[in-house]
Coordinates of C-alpha atoms in Angstrom, one line a residue:
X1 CA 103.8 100.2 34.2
X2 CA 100.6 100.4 36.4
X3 CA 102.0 97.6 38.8
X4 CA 105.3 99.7 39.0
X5 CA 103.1 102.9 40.2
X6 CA 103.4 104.6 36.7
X7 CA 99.7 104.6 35.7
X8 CA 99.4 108.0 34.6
X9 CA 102.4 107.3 31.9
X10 CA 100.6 103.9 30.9
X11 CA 96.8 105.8 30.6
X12 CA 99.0 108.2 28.0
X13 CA 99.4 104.7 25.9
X14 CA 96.4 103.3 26.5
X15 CA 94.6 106.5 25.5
X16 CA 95.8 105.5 22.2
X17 CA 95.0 102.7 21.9
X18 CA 91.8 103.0 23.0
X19 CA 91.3 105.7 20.1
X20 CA 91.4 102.6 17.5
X21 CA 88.7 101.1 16.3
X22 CA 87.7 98.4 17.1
X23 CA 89.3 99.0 20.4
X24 CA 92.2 96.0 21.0
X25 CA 90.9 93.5 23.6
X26 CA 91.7 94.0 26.8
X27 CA 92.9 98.0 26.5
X28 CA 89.8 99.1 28.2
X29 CA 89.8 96.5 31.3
X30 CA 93.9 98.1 31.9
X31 CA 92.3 101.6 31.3
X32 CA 89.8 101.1 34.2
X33 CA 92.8 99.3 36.4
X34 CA 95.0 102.4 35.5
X35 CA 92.4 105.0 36.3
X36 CA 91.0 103.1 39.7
X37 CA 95.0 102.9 40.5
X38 CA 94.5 107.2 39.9
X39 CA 91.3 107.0 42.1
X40 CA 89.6 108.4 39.4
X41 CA 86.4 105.7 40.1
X42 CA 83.9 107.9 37.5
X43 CA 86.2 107.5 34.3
X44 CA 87.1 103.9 35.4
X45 CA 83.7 102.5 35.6
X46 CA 83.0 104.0 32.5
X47 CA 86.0 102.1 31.0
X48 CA 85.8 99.0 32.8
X49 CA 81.9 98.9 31.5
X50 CA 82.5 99.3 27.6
X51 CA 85.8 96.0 28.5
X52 CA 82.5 93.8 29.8
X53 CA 80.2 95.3 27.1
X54 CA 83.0 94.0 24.7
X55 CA 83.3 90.9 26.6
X56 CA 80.9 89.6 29.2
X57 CA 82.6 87.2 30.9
X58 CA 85.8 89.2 31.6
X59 CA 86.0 88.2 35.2
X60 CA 88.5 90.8 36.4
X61 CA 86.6 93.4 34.6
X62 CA 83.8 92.4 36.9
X63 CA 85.6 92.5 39.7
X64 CA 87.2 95.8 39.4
X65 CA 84.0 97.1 38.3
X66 CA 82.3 96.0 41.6
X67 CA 85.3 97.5 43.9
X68 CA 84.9 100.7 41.7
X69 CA 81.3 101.0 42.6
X70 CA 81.8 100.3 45.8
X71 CA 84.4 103.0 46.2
X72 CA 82.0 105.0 44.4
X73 CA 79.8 104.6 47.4
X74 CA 77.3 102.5 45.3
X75 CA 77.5 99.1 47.5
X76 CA 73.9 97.8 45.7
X77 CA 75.6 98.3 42.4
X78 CA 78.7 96.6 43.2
X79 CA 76.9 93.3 44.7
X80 CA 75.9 92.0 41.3
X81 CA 79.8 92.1 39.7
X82 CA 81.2 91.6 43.3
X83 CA 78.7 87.9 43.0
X84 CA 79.9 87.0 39.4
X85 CA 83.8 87.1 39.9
X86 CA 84.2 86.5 44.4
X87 CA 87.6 84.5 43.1
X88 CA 90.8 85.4 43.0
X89 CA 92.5 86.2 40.1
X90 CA 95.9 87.4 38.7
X91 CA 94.8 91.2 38.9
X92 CA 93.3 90.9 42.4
X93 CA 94.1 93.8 44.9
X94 CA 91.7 93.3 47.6
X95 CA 89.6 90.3 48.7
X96 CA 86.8 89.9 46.7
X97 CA 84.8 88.3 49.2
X98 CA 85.6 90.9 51.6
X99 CA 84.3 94.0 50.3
X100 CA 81.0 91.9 49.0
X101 CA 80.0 91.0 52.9
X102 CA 81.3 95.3 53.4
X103 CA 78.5 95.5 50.5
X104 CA 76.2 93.2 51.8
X105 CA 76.5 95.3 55.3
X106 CA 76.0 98.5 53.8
X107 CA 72.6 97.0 52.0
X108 CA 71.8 95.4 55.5
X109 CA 71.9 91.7 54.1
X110 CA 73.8 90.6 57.5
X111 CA 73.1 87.0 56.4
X112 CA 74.3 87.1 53.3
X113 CA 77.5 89.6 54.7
X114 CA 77.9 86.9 57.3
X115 CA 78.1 83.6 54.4
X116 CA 80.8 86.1 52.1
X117 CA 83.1 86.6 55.4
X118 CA 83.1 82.7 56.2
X119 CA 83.9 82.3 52.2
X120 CA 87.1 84.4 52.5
X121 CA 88.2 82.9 55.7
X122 CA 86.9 79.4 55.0
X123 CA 84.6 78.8 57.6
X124 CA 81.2 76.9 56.9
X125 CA 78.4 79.8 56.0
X126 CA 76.4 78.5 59.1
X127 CA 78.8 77.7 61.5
X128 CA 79.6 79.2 65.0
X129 CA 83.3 80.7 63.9
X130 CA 81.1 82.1 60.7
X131 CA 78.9 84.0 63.3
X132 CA 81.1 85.1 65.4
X133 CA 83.4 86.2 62.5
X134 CA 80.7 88.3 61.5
X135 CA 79.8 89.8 64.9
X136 CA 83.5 90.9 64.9
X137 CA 83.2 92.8 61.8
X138 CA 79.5 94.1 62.5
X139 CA 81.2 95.5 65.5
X140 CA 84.1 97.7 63.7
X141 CA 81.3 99.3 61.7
X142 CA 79.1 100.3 64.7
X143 CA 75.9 97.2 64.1
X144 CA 75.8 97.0 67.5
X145 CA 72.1 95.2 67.8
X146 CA 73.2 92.6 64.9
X147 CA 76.4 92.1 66.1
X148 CA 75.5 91.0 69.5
X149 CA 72.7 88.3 67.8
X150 CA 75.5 86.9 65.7
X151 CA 77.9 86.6 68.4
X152 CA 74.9 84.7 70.6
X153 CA 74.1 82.9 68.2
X154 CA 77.6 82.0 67.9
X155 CA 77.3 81.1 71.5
X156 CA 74.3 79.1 71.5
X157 CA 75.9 76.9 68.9
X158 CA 79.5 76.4 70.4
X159 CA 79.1 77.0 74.1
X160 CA 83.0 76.6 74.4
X161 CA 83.9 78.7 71.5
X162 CA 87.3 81.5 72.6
X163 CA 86.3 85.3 72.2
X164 CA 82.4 84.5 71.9
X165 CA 82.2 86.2 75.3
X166 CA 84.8 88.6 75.2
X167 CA 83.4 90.1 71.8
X168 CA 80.0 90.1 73.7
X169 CA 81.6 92.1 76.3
X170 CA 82.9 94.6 73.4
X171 CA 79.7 95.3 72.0
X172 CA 78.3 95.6 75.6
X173 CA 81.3 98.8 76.3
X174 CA 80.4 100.4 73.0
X175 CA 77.0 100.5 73.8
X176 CA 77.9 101.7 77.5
X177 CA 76.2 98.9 79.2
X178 CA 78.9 98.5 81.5
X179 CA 77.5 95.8 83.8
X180 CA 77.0 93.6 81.1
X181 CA 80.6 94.0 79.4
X182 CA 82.3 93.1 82.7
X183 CA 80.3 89.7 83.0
X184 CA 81.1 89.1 79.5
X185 CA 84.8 89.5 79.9
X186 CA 85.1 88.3 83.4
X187 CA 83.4 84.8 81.3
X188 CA 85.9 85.2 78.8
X189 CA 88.9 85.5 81.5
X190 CA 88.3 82.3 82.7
X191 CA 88.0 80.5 79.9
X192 CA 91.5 82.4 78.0
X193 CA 93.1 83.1 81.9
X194 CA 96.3 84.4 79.7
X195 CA 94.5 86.3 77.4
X196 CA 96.0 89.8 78.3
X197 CA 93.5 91.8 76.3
X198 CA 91.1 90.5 77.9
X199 CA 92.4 92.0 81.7
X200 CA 93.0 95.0 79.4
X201 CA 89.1 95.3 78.2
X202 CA 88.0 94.8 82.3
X203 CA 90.4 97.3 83.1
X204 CA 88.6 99.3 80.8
X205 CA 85.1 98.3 81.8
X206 CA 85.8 99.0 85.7
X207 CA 87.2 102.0 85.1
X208 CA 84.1 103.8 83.2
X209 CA 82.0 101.8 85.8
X210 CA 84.0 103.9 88.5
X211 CA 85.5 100.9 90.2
X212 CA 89.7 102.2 90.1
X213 CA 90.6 99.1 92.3
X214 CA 89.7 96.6 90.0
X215 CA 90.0 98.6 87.0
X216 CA 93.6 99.0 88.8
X217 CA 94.1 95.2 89.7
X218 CA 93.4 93.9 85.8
X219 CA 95.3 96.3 84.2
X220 CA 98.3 95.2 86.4
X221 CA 97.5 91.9 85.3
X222 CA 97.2 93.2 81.8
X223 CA 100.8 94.5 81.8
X224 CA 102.3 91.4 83.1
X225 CA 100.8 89.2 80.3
X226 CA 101.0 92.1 77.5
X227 CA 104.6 93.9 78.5
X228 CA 105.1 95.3 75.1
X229 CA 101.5 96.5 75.1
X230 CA 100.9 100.3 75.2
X231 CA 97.2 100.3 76.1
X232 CA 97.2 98.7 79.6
X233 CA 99.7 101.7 80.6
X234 CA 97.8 104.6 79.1
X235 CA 94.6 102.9 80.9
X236 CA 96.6 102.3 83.9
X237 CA 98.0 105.7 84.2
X238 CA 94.0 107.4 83.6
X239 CA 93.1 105.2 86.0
X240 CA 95.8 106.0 89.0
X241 CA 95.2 110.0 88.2
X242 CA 91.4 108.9 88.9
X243 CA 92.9 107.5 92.5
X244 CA 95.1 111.0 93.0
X245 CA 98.6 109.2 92.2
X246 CA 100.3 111.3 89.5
X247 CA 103.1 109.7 90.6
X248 CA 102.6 106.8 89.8
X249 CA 100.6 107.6 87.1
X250 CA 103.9 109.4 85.0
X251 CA 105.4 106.1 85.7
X252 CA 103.3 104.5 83.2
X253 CA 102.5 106.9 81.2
X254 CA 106.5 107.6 80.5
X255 CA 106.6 104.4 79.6
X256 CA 103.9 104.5 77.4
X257 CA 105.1 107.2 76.0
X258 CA 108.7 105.6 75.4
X259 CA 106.7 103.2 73.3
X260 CA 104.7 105.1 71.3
X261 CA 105.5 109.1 71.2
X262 CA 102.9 109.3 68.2
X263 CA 99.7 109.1 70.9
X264 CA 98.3 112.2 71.5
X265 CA 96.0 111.0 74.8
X266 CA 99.6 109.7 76.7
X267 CA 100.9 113.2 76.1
X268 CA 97.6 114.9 77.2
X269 CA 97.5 112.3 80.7
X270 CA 101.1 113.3 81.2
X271 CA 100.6 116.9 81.3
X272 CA 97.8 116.7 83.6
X273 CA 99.8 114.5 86.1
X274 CA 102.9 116.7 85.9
X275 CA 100.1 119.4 86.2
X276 CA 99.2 118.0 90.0
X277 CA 103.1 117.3 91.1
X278 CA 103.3 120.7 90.1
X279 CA 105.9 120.4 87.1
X280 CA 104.4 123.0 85.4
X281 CA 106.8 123.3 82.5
X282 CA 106.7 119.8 82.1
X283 CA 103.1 119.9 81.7
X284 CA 102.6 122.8 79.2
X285 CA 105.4 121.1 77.0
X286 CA 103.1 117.6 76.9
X287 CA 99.7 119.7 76.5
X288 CA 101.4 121.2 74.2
X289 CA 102.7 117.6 72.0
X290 CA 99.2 116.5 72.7
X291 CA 97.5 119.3 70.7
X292 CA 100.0 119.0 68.1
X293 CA 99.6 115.1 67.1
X294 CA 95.9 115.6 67.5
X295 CA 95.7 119.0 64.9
X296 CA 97.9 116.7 62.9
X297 CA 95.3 113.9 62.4
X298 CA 92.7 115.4 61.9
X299 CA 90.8 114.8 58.7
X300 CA 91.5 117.8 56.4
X301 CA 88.8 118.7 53.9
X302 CA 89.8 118.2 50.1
X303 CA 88.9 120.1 46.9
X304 CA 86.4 118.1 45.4
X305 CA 87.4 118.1 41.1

């Protein structure tokens, strides 16, 4: 019942058997699956602690147990139970391995986050792909400082290694140290010449640096590599409204747009380039689609039971 979505209907049954005494084996790990399935974490860990109280080694009750507490926003709680059971087993929903290095982060054991991402993709804890693995994911969460060391590191011991420059590059644009990230990816475009994210990311990079030529050029080059790509238009259409061509700007960004109608910032450059070829009805009605997605994704605030 709780793999077929119905978990309120099976917590009804399991209620009662939980009621018995002694409780049935097993009834109290399916409670805490049922109620984490609810995203009720609170009453879960309660239930998934009395199923390991009743039987310590109950390696899916550890592991829910850590993915509860991690949800809970309790990542030193959920390392110890994350550490006991970091296999997969039948009831697995989400890598185990995975949110114990998301753990590990949130703790700030990098080391330790960086040996629990190699174990999930199977990469030796100390090698180069390990590192660099790590920088990546270091990155998505904002450890800027730490994810540039890993991804040097990474460096240092595989010179050669694909995207060790390019992810350099990426933590070099977040942290707006835009001479930096356009040595880094002009490295990694040589190395991965057909790499069109990579033309994208200079595109990027020469742009915020103020250079529209050869933010112009790569993202040209971008397109011809990545045609199904919406990013290279959206940049290139920013980009040729920096240089005072709306014209061709709308070319791109209609195509974007054709794409992906969902973006908010295609609709927003579109209305300011029918804005300067003076389509002014054109422009309100994109302004207009722009304001609308972005009201519509914004985080609403919930009632807090």
């Amino acid at each position: 019942m709780i793999d077929r979505g119905l978990a309120v209907d099976a917590l009804k049954q399991l209620d009662v058997l939980a009621a018995q005494r002694p409780v049935p084996t097993g009834v109290n790990r399916l409670r805490g699956l049922a109620l984490y399935t609810t995203n009720d974490f609170t009453d879960a860990d309660v239930a998934l602690a009395s199923a390991l109280k009743q039987d310590p080694h109950d390696e899916e009750s550890a592991q829910l147990r850590g993915l509860t507490l991690f949800r809970m926003g309790r990542p030193a709680a959920a390392i110890p139970f994350l550490e006991s059971a970091s296999n997969w087993t039948s009831q697995t929903r989400v890598d185990p391995n995975y949110v114990l290095a998301l753990c590990y982060v949130d703790t700030n054991q990098y080391d330790n986050a960086r040996r629990a991402f190699a174990t999930q993709y199977g990469f030796a804890a100390d090698s180069a792909p390990a590192y660099l693995l790590a920088a990546r994911m270091l990155l998505r969460r904002d450890y800027l400082i730490v994810a540039q060391q890993f991804a040097t590191k990474a460096l240092e011991l595989e010179p050669q290694l694909p995207l060790a420059h390019s992810l350099l590059g990426e933590v070099a644009l977040a942290g707006e140290h835009l001479d930096t990230a356009i040595a880094e990816f002009e490295k990694e475009r040589l190395r991965n010449p057909l790499d069109g994210s990579i033309y994208d990311r200079l595109g990027d990079a020469y742009s915020r640096a103020g250079d529209y030529t050869k933010a112009q050029q790569s993202l040209q080059r971008a397109l011809l590599l990545e045609p199904t790509t919406t990013g290279p238009y959206i940049l290139l259409g920013k980009v040729l409204l920096k240089r005072q061509d709306p014209a061709s700007a709308v070319m791109y960004l209609e195509r974007a747009e054709k794409m992906d109608s969902s973006n908010y910032i295609t609709h927003s450059l579109l209305g300011q380039a029918y804005r300067s070829l003076g389509r002014a009805e054109d422009a309100s009605r994109e302004t207009e689609v722009s304001h609308k997605i972005q009201a519509a994704n914004e985080p609403k605030l919930e009632t807090l039971h």
